Short mmCIF file of C-alpha atoms in Angstrom, two decimals:
data_model
loop_
_atom_site.label_atom_id
_atom_site.label_comp_id
_atom_site.label_asym_id
_atom_site.label_seq_id
_atom_site.Cartn_x
_atom_site.Cartn_y
_atom_site.Cartn_z
CA MET A 18 112.81 84.67 131.97
CA LYS A 19 112.29 81.06 130.63
CA THR A 20 115.59 80.34 127.67
CA HIS A 21 113.76 79.36 124.55
CA ASP A 22 114.13 75.53 123.99
CA ALA A 23 115.40 76.34 120.57
CA ASP A 24 114.97 78.61 117.66
CA PHE A 25 112.26 76.46 115.79
CA ILE A 26 109.60 73.52 117.16
CA ILE A 27 108.57 71.23 114.49
CA VAL A 28 105.34 69.29 116.01
CA GLY A 29 105.20 66.23 113.68
CA SER A 30 107.50 63.14 112.79
CA GLY A 31 105.50 62.37 108.94
CA PRO A 32 107.07 63.26 105.75
CA ALA A 33 106.35 67.48 106.11
CA GLY A 34 108.40 67.36 109.20
CA VAL A 35 111.47 66.06 108.36
CA SER A 36 110.82 67.82 105.33
CA ALA A 37 111.26 71.39 107.23
CA ALA A 38 114.17 70.32 109.61
CA PHE A 39 116.36 69.69 107.25
CA PRO A 40 117.15 73.37 105.79
CA LEU A 41 116.95 74.28 109.57
CA ILE A 42 119.70 72.26 110.08
CA ALA A 43 121.54 72.79 107.63
CA ALA A 44 121.39 76.79 108.12
CA GLY A 45 122.59 76.23 111.74
CA ARG A 46 119.61 77.12 114.03
CA ARG A 47 118.34 74.61 117.12
CA VAL A 48 115.71 72.90 116.53
CA LEU A 49 113.09 70.65 118.08
CA MET A 50 111.14 68.59 117.42
CA LEU A 51 108.15 66.73 118.73
CA ASP A 52 107.19 63.19 117.90
CA ALA A 53 103.65 61.49 119.78
CA GLY A 54 105.41 58.30 118.71
CA ASN A 55 108.57 56.30 119.11
CA ASP A 56 110.63 53.65 117.57
CA ALA A 57 109.85 51.28 119.85
CA ARG A 58 108.28 49.03 116.51
CA SER A 59 110.77 45.43 116.48
CA ARG A 60 112.47 45.40 113.38
CA ASP A 61 112.76 41.89 113.76
CA GLU A 62 109.68 41.05 114.20
CA SER A 63 108.25 37.97 112.47
CA ARG A 64 106.75 38.10 108.86
CA SER A 65 103.37 36.41 110.74
CA ALA A 66 103.26 38.75 113.71
CA ARG A 67 103.18 41.53 110.89
CA VAL A 68 100.55 39.66 109.00
CA LEU A 69 98.36 38.70 111.08
CA GLY A 70 98.68 41.35 113.97
CA SER A 71 99.93 40.70 117.71
CA ASN A 72 95.42 40.12 118.58
CA LEU A 73 94.81 38.40 115.49
CA GLU A 74 93.68 42.14 113.51
CA SER A 75 93.91 40.84 110.26
CA LEU A 76 91.00 38.14 110.60
CA ARG A 77 88.58 40.99 112.05
CA ALA A 78 85.90 41.50 109.69
CA ASP A 79 85.42 43.19 106.79
CA ASP A 80 84.92 46.70 107.45
CA GLY A 81 85.11 47.96 103.33
CA SER A 82 87.68 50.50 104.14
CA SER A 83 90.92 49.65 101.50
CA PRO A 84 93.43 46.76 102.14
CA LYS A 85 95.76 48.81 103.21
CA LEU A 86 93.92 50.21 105.93
CA GLN A 87 92.68 45.75 107.45
CA THR A 88 96.29 45.66 107.69
CA PRO A 89 97.71 45.43 111.65
CA VAL A 90 100.23 47.86 111.79
CA ALA A 91 97.15 50.70 110.05
CA ARG A 92 94.68 49.74 112.06
CA GLY A 93 96.81 50.82 115.78
CA ILE A 94 98.17 53.63 113.71
CA LEU A 95 94.29 55.12 112.96
CA GLU A 96 92.56 52.85 116.02
CA ARG A 97 95.25 55.85 118.14
CA PHE A 98 95.07 58.21 116.58
CA ARG A 99 90.83 58.50 117.35
CA ARG A 100 91.33 56.70 120.63
CA GLU A 101 93.33 60.28 121.52
CA SER A 102 92.95 62.59 119.10
CA GLY A 103 89.02 64.18 120.09
CA ILE A 104 87.85 64.06 116.35
CA THR A 105 85.44 62.01 115.28
CA GLY A 106 83.55 61.85 111.79
CA GLU A 107 80.17 61.28 110.45
CA GLY A 108 80.49 60.75 107.03
CA PHE A 109 83.79 60.25 106.66
CA MET A 110 87.02 58.19 108.00
CA PRO A 111 89.05 60.58 110.00
CA VAL A 112 92.74 58.97 108.55
CA ALA A 113 95.78 60.43 110.71
CA SER A 114 98.27 59.30 112.77
CA LEU A 115 99.69 59.56 116.21
CA ALA A 116 102.85 57.29 114.90
CA ARG A 117 106.78 57.56 114.93
CA GLY A 118 106.67 58.57 110.67
CA GLY A 119 103.51 59.51 110.68
CA LEU A 120 100.90 58.50 107.65
CA SER A 121 104.64 57.60 105.85
CA ASN A 122 103.39 54.13 107.39
CA ILE A 123 100.97 53.55 105.15
CA TRP A 124 100.63 55.80 102.83
CA GLY A 125 100.72 54.72 98.99
CA ALA A 126 103.84 55.83 98.26
CA GLN A 127 103.21 57.04 95.25
CA ILE A 128 104.81 60.27 93.37
CA SER A 129 103.55 63.41 91.08
CA TYR A 130 104.33 66.45 90.86
CA LEU A 131 102.31 69.57 90.24
CA ASP A 132 102.52 72.25 87.71
CA ALA A 133 102.64 75.62 86.42
CA GLU A 134 98.55 75.19 85.62
CA ASP A 135 98.46 73.30 88.04
CA ILE A 136 98.85 76.26 90.72
CA LEU A 137 98.34 79.44 88.57
CA GLY A 138 95.73 80.49 91.37
CA TRP A 139 98.69 79.80 94.42
CA PRO A 140 100.23 82.39 95.91
CA ILE A 141 103.99 81.12 95.02
CA ASP A 142 105.87 79.72 91.66
CA ILE A 143 106.41 76.73 90.18
CA ASP A 144 110.15 77.83 90.17
CA PRO A 145 111.15 76.59 94.16
CA LEU A 146 108.62 74.38 94.66
CA GLN A 147 110.44 72.26 90.87
CA ARG A 148 113.95 73.01 93.10
CA SER A 149 112.14 71.89 96.51
CA TYR A 150 110.57 68.29 94.38
CA GLU A 151 114.32 67.91 92.96
CA ARG A 152 115.69 68.42 96.89
CA ILE A 153 112.83 66.19 98.00
CA SER A 154 113.30 63.10 95.75
CA GLN A 155 117.32 62.85 95.97
CA ARG A 156 116.30 62.06 99.57
CA ILE A 157 113.91 59.29 99.46
CA GLY A 158 115.09 57.46 96.48
CA ILE A 159 111.86 56.98 94.15
CA SER A 160 111.73 54.40 91.10
CA THR A 161 109.76 54.48 88.37
CA ASN A 162 107.90 50.46 87.56
CA ALA A 163 108.97 49.35 83.35
CA ASP A 164 108.64 46.39 80.91
CA LEU A 165 111.99 45.24 81.93
CA THR A 166 112.23 43.58 78.28
CA ALA A 167 111.66 46.90 76.59
CA GLU A 168 113.22 49.09 78.22
CA ALA A 169 116.19 47.68 80.55
CA ASP A 170 118.26 50.76 79.96
CA ARG A 171 116.44 52.61 81.57
CA GLY A 172 117.62 53.38 85.31
CA SER A 173 115.91 53.10 88.60
CA VAL A 174 113.36 51.16 87.46
CA LEU A 175 110.98 48.05 89.27
CA PRO A 176 109.39 45.42 87.07
CA LEU A 177 106.15 45.49 86.25
CA GLY A 178 103.61 42.84 86.69
CA ALA A 179 102.75 40.16 84.78
CA ALA A 180 99.06 42.13 84.07
CA ALA A 181 100.44 45.63 83.87
CA ALA A 182 102.23 45.31 81.74
CA HIS A 183 99.63 42.52 79.57
CA VAL A 184 97.42 46.22 79.30
CA LEU A 185 100.21 48.91 78.89
CA HIS A 186 101.22 46.77 76.42
CA ARG A 187 97.54 47.09 75.11
CA HIS A 188 97.24 51.06 75.22
CA LYS A 189 100.48 51.59 73.50
CA ALA A 190 99.58 49.55 70.47
CA ALA A 191 95.72 50.26 70.14
CA LYS A 192 94.78 54.48 69.83
CA PRO A 193 92.83 55.86 73.28
CA ALA A 194 88.72 56.22 73.28
CA ASP A 195 88.98 59.21 74.76
CA GLY A 196 92.00 61.50 73.27
CA SER A 197 93.01 62.54 76.68
CA PHE A 198 92.93 59.86 78.30
CA ARG A 199 96.79 58.87 79.27
CA LEU A 200 98.55 55.27 81.00
CA PHE A 201 102.01 55.15 81.69
CA PRO A 202 103.99 53.03 84.39
CA ALA A 203 103.03 54.14 87.48
CA ILE A 204 105.78 56.48 90.14
CA ASN A 205 106.80 55.03 93.22
CA ALA A 206 109.12 56.97 96.64
CA ILE A 207 110.37 53.01 96.49
CA LEU A 208 114.13 51.60 95.80
CA SER A 209 115.43 49.50 93.03
CA GLU A 210 118.74 49.76 94.13
CA ALA A 211 120.36 50.32 97.75
CA ARG A 212 120.55 52.61 99.64
CA PRO A 213 123.23 53.29 103.34
CA GLY A 214 120.36 51.28 105.46
CA ARG A 215 117.55 50.48 102.96
CA ALA A 216 117.66 47.32 101.54
CA ALA A 217 116.36 47.55 97.79
CA CYS A 218 112.96 45.64 96.72
CA ASP A 219 112.54 42.60 96.85
CA LEU A 220 109.29 42.13 95.04
CA ARG A 221 108.08 40.06 98.26
CA GLY A 222 104.79 41.59 97.49
CA ASP A 223 105.32 42.71 101.47
CA CYS A 224 104.86 46.54 101.25
CA LEU A 225 101.05 47.02 103.05
CA TYR A 226 103.41 44.80 106.10
CA GLY A 227 105.81 47.87 107.08
CA CYS A 228 108.53 46.84 104.60
CA PRO A 229 110.59 45.39 106.53
CA SER A 230 113.71 45.98 104.11
CA GLY A 231 113.25 49.73 104.25
CA ALA A 232 112.55 50.06 101.01
CA ILE A 233 109.67 51.95 100.50
CA TYR A 234 110.20 55.39 101.79
CA ASN A 235 109.18 56.73 105.67
CA SER A 236 109.94 59.87 106.99
CA ARG A 237 111.37 57.06 110.21
CA GLN A 238 114.53 57.10 107.64
CA ASP A 239 115.05 60.80 107.75
CA LEU A 240 115.05 60.88 111.27
CA LEU A 241 118.14 58.67 112.01
CA ALA A 242 119.65 61.44 109.78
CA LEU A 243 118.53 64.37 111.55
CA GLN A 244 119.62 62.83 114.52
CA LYS A 245 123.17 62.51 113.29
CA SER A 246 123.24 66.89 114.21
CA PRO A 247 123.78 69.05 117.07
CA HIS A 248 121.22 70.95 116.04
CA PHE A 249 118.54 68.72 116.18
CA ARG A 250 116.60 66.99 119.04
CA LEU A 251 114.35 64.89 118.74
CA LEU A 252 111.60 64.21 121.92
CA ASP A 253 109.84 60.37 122.01
CA ASN A 254 105.87 60.01 122.65
CA VAL A 255 105.32 63.60 123.40
CA ARG A 256 101.61 64.66 122.58
CA ALA A 257 101.27 68.22 122.00
CA ILE A 258 97.88 69.53 122.97
CA SER A 259 97.97 73.44 123.36
CA LEU A 260 99.23 76.63 122.14
CA ALA A 261 99.91 79.96 124.17
CA SER A 262 101.76 82.97 122.51
CA ASN A 263 104.66 84.01 125.48
CA ALA A 264 107.36 86.03 124.54
CA GLY A 265 107.96 84.03 121.45
CA TRP A 266 105.59 80.44 121.73
CA THR A 267 104.84 77.77 123.98
CA ILE A 268 103.67 74.08 123.27
CA GLY A 269 101.97 72.59 125.75
CA THR A 270 102.00 68.99 126.11
CA ALA A 271 99.99 66.23 127.30
CA ASP A 272 101.72 64.85 129.87
CA GLY A 273 102.31 68.68 131.78
CA SER A 274 105.32 69.44 130.38
CA SER A 275 106.24 72.62 128.00
CA PHE A 276 108.35 74.34 125.77
CA SER A 277 108.75 77.20 123.69
CA ALA A 278 110.41 79.22 120.49
CA PRO A 279 109.96 81.69 118.80
CA ARG A 280 108.36 80.20 115.85
CA ILE A 281 106.27 76.89 115.66
CA ILE A 282 106.68 75.21 112.48
CA LEU A 283 103.33 72.23 112.66
CA ALA A 284 103.11 69.76 110.18
CA ALA A 285 100.95 66.94 112.35
CA GLY A 286 98.76 67.00 109.13
CA VAL A 287 95.70 68.78 108.16
CA LEU A 288 92.92 67.18 110.62
CA GLY A 289 96.40 67.49 114.44
CA THR A 290 96.74 71.06 113.33
CA ALA A 291 93.33 71.71 112.40
CA ALA A 292 92.92 70.56 116.49
CA LEU A 293 96.13 71.55 118.04
CA LEU A 294 95.01 75.29 116.36
CA ALA A 295 91.24 74.84 117.76
CA ASP A 296 90.96 77.32 120.59
CA LEU A 297 93.06 79.91 118.22
CA LEU A 298 90.93 80.71 115.23
CA PRO A 299 87.47 81.06 115.24
CA ILE A 300 85.68 78.67 113.97
CA GLY A 301 82.28 79.15 113.64
CA GLY A 302 79.21 77.11 112.95
CA GLU A 303 79.57 77.05 109.28
CA GLY A 304 82.91 75.31 110.08
CA LEU A 305 86.05 75.02 108.47
CA ARG A 306 86.63 73.80 105.18
CA LEU A 307 88.64 71.35 103.98
CA LEU A 308 89.36 69.57 100.72
CA ASN A 309 89.32 65.69 100.20
CA SER A 310 89.66 64.01 96.84
CA PRO A 311 86.48 61.59 96.45
CA THR A 312 87.40 58.53 95.24
CA LEU A 313 86.58 55.47 92.63
CA ALA A 314 87.59 52.24 92.79
CA ILE A 315 86.46 49.92 90.00
CA PRO A 316 87.73 45.89 89.87
CA LEU A 317 88.85 45.13 86.61
CA LEU A 318 89.56 41.48 84.97
CA SER A 319 91.71 40.84 82.59
CA PRO A 320 90.53 37.75 80.33
CA ALA A 321 93.94 37.47 78.47
CA ARG A 322 95.65 36.57 81.88
CA LEU A 323 93.41 33.68 83.38
CA LEU A 324 94.51 30.94 85.01
CA ARG A 325 97.99 32.47 84.67
CA SER A 326 99.44 32.72 87.82
CA ALA A 327 100.74 35.91 88.99
CA THR A 328 104.40 37.21 88.79
CA ALA A 329 106.72 38.55 91.91
CA THR A 330 106.29 41.98 92.45
CA HIS A 331 105.86 45.09 94.85
CA SER A 332 101.74 45.46 96.13
CA LEU A 333 102.43 49.05 95.01
CA ALA A 334 100.27 51.35 92.17
CA GLN A 335 101.83 49.28 88.88
CA LEU A 336 100.48 52.16 86.54
CA GLY A 337 99.41 54.75 86.50
CA LEU A 338 96.50 56.72 84.51
CA SER A 339 94.15 60.46 84.22
CA LEU A 340 91.53 61.18 81.76
CA ARG A 341 90.04 65.39 81.51
CA TYR A 342 86.92 65.85 82.58
CA GLY A 343 86.23 69.37 82.12
CA GLU A 344 87.65 72.71 80.70
CA ARG A 345 88.92 74.23 83.86
CA ALA A 346 92.47 73.57 84.62
CA SER A 347 91.60 71.47 87.85
CA ASP A 348 89.36 69.04 85.68
CA TYR A 349 90.96 65.75 85.36
CA VAL A 350 91.90 62.44 87.34
CA MET A 351 94.39 60.93 88.70
CA GLY A 352 94.48 56.92 89.52
CA ALA A 353 96.41 53.79 90.11
CA ILE A 354 96.36 50.41 88.62
CA TYR A 355 97.34 47.56 91.45
CA GLU A 356 97.36 44.09 90.41
CA VAL A 357 95.63 42.48 92.91
CA GLY A 358 97.89 39.18 92.67
CA SER A 359 99.73 41.38 94.96
CA LEU A 360 97.21 42.63 97.72
CA PRO A 361 96.29 40.62 101.46
CA THR A 362 94.28 37.46 100.53
CA GLN A 363 91.83 37.80 102.79
CA SER A 364 91.30 41.51 102.22
CA PHE A 365 89.07 39.88 98.33
CA VAL A 366 88.21 36.37 99.56
CA ASN A 367 86.02 38.44 102.49
CA ARG A 368 84.12 39.73 99.93
CA MET A 369 83.35 36.69 98.00
CA PRO A 370 80.47 35.13 98.56
CA LEU A 371 81.92 31.74 98.86
CA GLY A 372 83.42 30.59 102.03
CA ARG A 373 86.81 30.60 102.66
CA LYS A 374 87.92 28.10 102.30
CA ALA A 375 86.77 27.74 98.82
CA GLY A 376 86.44 31.89 98.56
CA ARG A 377 90.45 31.83 98.73
CA ALA A 378 91.31 28.81 95.39
CA ALA A 379 88.61 30.69 93.79
CA PHE A 380 90.44 34.08 94.39
CA GLU A 381 94.07 32.11 93.95
CA MET A 382 93.01 31.29 90.55
CA ILE A 383 92.02 33.80 88.67
CA ALA A 384 94.31 36.53 91.20
CA GLY A 385 96.27 36.45 88.07
CA SER A 386 94.36 38.54 85.46
CA LEU A 387 92.72 40.37 88.14
CA LEU A 388 93.28 44.35 88.74
CA VAL A 389 92.32 47.12 90.63
CA ALA A 390 92.05 50.89 89.80
CA THR A 391 91.82 53.54 91.35
CA ILE A 392 90.41 57.28 89.96
CA TYR A 393 90.81 60.48 92.44
CA TYR A 394 88.60 63.55 91.56
CA PRO A 395 89.95 66.44 92.41
CA GLY A 396 88.95 68.14 96.13
CA ASP A 397 86.37 70.52 94.56
CA GLN A 398 84.33 68.00 94.26
CA SER A 399 83.97 67.61 97.86
CA ARG A 400 81.89 69.79 100.87
CA SER A 401 83.68 68.49 103.69
CA TYR A 402 84.10 71.11 107.40
CA ILE A 403 85.73 70.30 110.44
CA HIS A 404 83.32 71.27 113.34
CA ARG A 405 84.05 72.45 117.11
CA GLU A 406 81.91 69.98 119.27
CA VAL A 407 79.66 72.69 121.64
CA THR A 408 81.36 71.68 124.33
CA GLY A 409 84.99 72.49 123.42
CA LYS A 410 86.36 69.74 123.57
CA GLY A 411 86.70 67.19 119.64
CA MET A 412 85.86 67.87 116.23
CA THR A 413 83.96 66.11 114.40
CA VAL A 414 84.98 66.43 110.50
CA ARG A 415 80.48 66.00 108.00
CA GLY A 416 82.04 65.08 105.07
CA GLY A 417 80.51 65.75 101.57
CA PHE A 418 80.78 65.64 98.19
CA ALA A 419 79.76 68.97 95.42
CA ASP A 420 76.69 69.57 93.84
CA GLY A 421 76.15 67.31 91.13
CA PHE A 422 79.07 64.60 91.61
CA ASP A 423 77.31 61.85 91.43
CA ILE A 424 76.56 62.57 87.50
CA ARG A 425 80.34 63.35 86.96
CA ALA A 426 81.04 60.14 88.70
CA LYS A 427 78.47 58.64 86.73
CA ASP A 428 80.20 60.07 83.37
CA LEU A 429 83.23 59.03 83.86
CA LYS A 430 82.55 55.74 84.70
CA ARG A 431 80.85 55.67 80.73
CA ARG A 432 84.00 56.66 79.56
CA LEU A 433 86.36 54.81 81.64
CA ARG A 434 84.24 52.10 80.18
CA ARG A 435 85.34 52.70 76.76
CA GLU A 436 88.74 53.09 77.45
CA TRP A 437 88.99 49.55 79.97
CA GLN A 438 86.80 47.72 76.76
CA ARG A 439 89.90 49.02 74.45
CA LEU A 440 92.51 48.27 77.04
CA GLY A 441 90.67 44.41 77.69
CA LEU A 442 89.57 44.46 80.98
CA ILE A 443 86.17 44.09 82.08
CA PRO A 444 84.84 45.86 85.20
CA LEU A 445 83.24 43.70 87.48
CA PRO A 446 80.48 44.20 90.11
CA GLY A 447 81.36 46.63 93.20
CA ALA A 448 82.68 49.26 91.92
CA SER A 449 82.21 52.09 94.77
CA LEU A 450 82.62 55.38 95.59
CA ALA A 451 84.87 55.63 99.39
CA GLU A 452 83.94 57.67 101.97
CA PRO A 453 85.42 60.97 102.66
CA GLY A 454 88.52 60.97 104.09
CA ILE A 455 89.25 57.18 103.31
CA ASP A 456 91.28 58.70 100.35
CA ALA A 457 93.84 60.86 103.25
CA HIS A 458 94.17 64.00 100.79
CA PHE A 459 93.52 66.67 102.73
CA ALA A 460 93.82 70.09 101.90
CA GLY A 461 92.96 74.10 101.95
CA THR A 462 91.72 74.96 105.35
CA LEU A 463 94.31 77.27 106.45
CA PRO A 464 95.47 78.78 102.75
CA MET A 465 98.80 80.26 101.61
CA GLY A 466 97.40 83.68 100.05
CA ALA A 467 93.93 83.70 101.81
CA ALA A 468 92.83 86.59 103.71
CA GLY A 469 90.54 86.41 106.92
CA PRO A 470 91.61 84.34 109.96
CA PHE A 471 91.89 81.17 108.08
CA GLY A 472 94.28 82.70 106.10
CA THR A 473 98.67 81.68 106.25
CA SER A 474 101.59 83.65 104.22
CA VAL A 475 103.60 82.26 101.49
CA ASP A 476 105.40 81.43 104.30
CA GLY A 477 102.50 79.13 106.04
CA GLU A 478 102.41 81.28 108.34
CA LEU A 479 99.03 82.18 109.58
CA ASN A 480 97.31 86.08 109.80
CA LEU A 481 96.49 85.90 113.35
CA HIS A 482 99.26 84.32 115.37
CA PRO A 483 102.64 85.39 114.09
CA GLY A 484 105.15 83.14 114.58
CA LEU A 485 103.23 79.98 114.06
CA HIS A 486 103.72 78.40 110.91
CA VAL A 487 101.38 75.29 109.12
CA VAL A 488 103.72 73.22 106.63
CA ASP A 489 101.03 70.45 105.66
CA GLY A 490 98.53 69.59 103.33
CA SER A 491 97.06 72.32 105.32
CA ILE A 492 98.48 75.43 103.48
CA LEU A 493 98.20 74.04 99.95
CA PRO A 494 95.54 76.23 98.34
CA GLU A 495 93.39 73.80 96.37
CA LEU A 496 93.63 69.79 95.70
CA SER A 497 94.15 69.04 92.57
CA SER A 498 93.44 65.05 91.55
CA LYS A 499 97.31 64.73 92.11
CA TYR A 500 98.74 62.56 94.99
CA ILE A 501 99.73 64.61 97.27
CA THR A 502 102.72 63.98 99.83
CA MET A 503 104.71 65.14 98.12
CA THR A 504 103.95 68.25 97.03
CA ILE A 505 104.34 68.20 100.98
CA MET A 506 107.42 67.57 101.24
CA ALA A 507 108.50 69.89 98.56
CA ASN A 508 106.37 73.14 100.03
CA ALA A 509 107.54 72.45 103.40
CA ASP A 510 111.95 72.74 102.41
CA ARG A 511 110.14 75.31 99.87
CA ILE A 512 109.76 76.97 103.55
CA ALA A 513 111.28 75.93 105.74
CA HIS A 514 114.42 76.81 103.64
CA ARG A 515 112.38 80.90 103.68
CA LEU A 516 112.51 80.24 107.26
CA ALA A 517 116.24 79.40 107.45
CA GLU A 518 117.33 82.83 105.70
CA MET A 519 116.08 84.34 108.69
CA GLU A 520 116.94 85.24 111.90
CA ALA A 521 115.97 83.25 114.40
CA ASN A 522 113.75 85.98 116.95
CA PRO A 523 110.66 86.13 117.90
CA ALA A 524 107.96 87.29 115.70
CA LEU A 525 105.33 89.22 118.59
#
């Protein structure tokens, strides 16, 4: 009989995977992590190479997606996933990663925390989740944006850009038109003070191009710490493609290898995990329900900032906002406001009805007065399903919105327009509803606490398959409009602490 390769095998090196690994190795469990990527990315790569791409990817025609998805590193990650995963979309953009570090290579890094009301219907209490939030926060490093001229005594802060600071001052001076509207400095997983192996943010605005200083959290950074443990082993360029039960579980890989353990932890992302489980779940004609966040993008002009230069800052979210639109606990939207002057110029010049040279000149003249707001609805406003192809090979995600969503979106724009007016902002033409999937806020395919073949336990263990645990967004029962990555990491940490207490024996 073959000896198991580890007590736990973790599939995926993204934020969920590393968050599950730390508690297990701390308890002395042998952990093997399979990573479809590698760490071949050069730290010495020039800025021009990172911005333009080795094949001038940044000069390709604008595809209408978010600027962060059009950078060379993002294009490479998304195109590899589409090429190798066998997952396509119809009315849905399947955003996922097979790269080292998963989607933390291109995430927005904004931080939100769920509260007791957000998880009212979940099979877990808020206390263990909050303890995990605290552990994750300490590990990854978090800073709040602040107007340092007024709040210089605060710790872990980065300066607001001038346009964002102006808007926040207006908000504090005038009562909101809607009592449920909130505007506040954004919280991001970015360092204001250096840590070993990571520099503090230098405010150069390179956030979308791989952050060469390491100021923005990336789960690649955690792998360096994990590899110092004798209980942890990482295998590069190993893409898991199949699962089979055999006195535990065996994972088959694309290169023909196999690895076994009593328990498997899937942290491959919602789409990657669904693909791995396709042959083990009874996905019928209706498909597997996928929650995602409908997303609005609204360009804004601050006339008071016209002809003023943009200030040095990072290109992550500057301000956060929220607004309630219904009576249910989940009936609120969350969002962020970004300074356009810190975002890639080409993404905006390409959309102007001018030549490239004239467009660039016009953009640079008004960039210091431009902002973009992104607004996220909760997942119950989506209608997306994962379907298996009739050939049995590959999967298709079909995206859509909940009935009546267009009416709710129109009403939200009207209510927000009053807030923009109060803040001295003018909404510009070009507000758009993003194609489902672009948000990459996915959840709910294998919800914790649900009965039936698609449900999982509070430990993320599949009802149908003991010993198979899921720790990524798949098992979140609901998807609020809050940013999801921090909760995925905290829930993975919570589950791993529970698994670390178990005897590492086969679950079958």
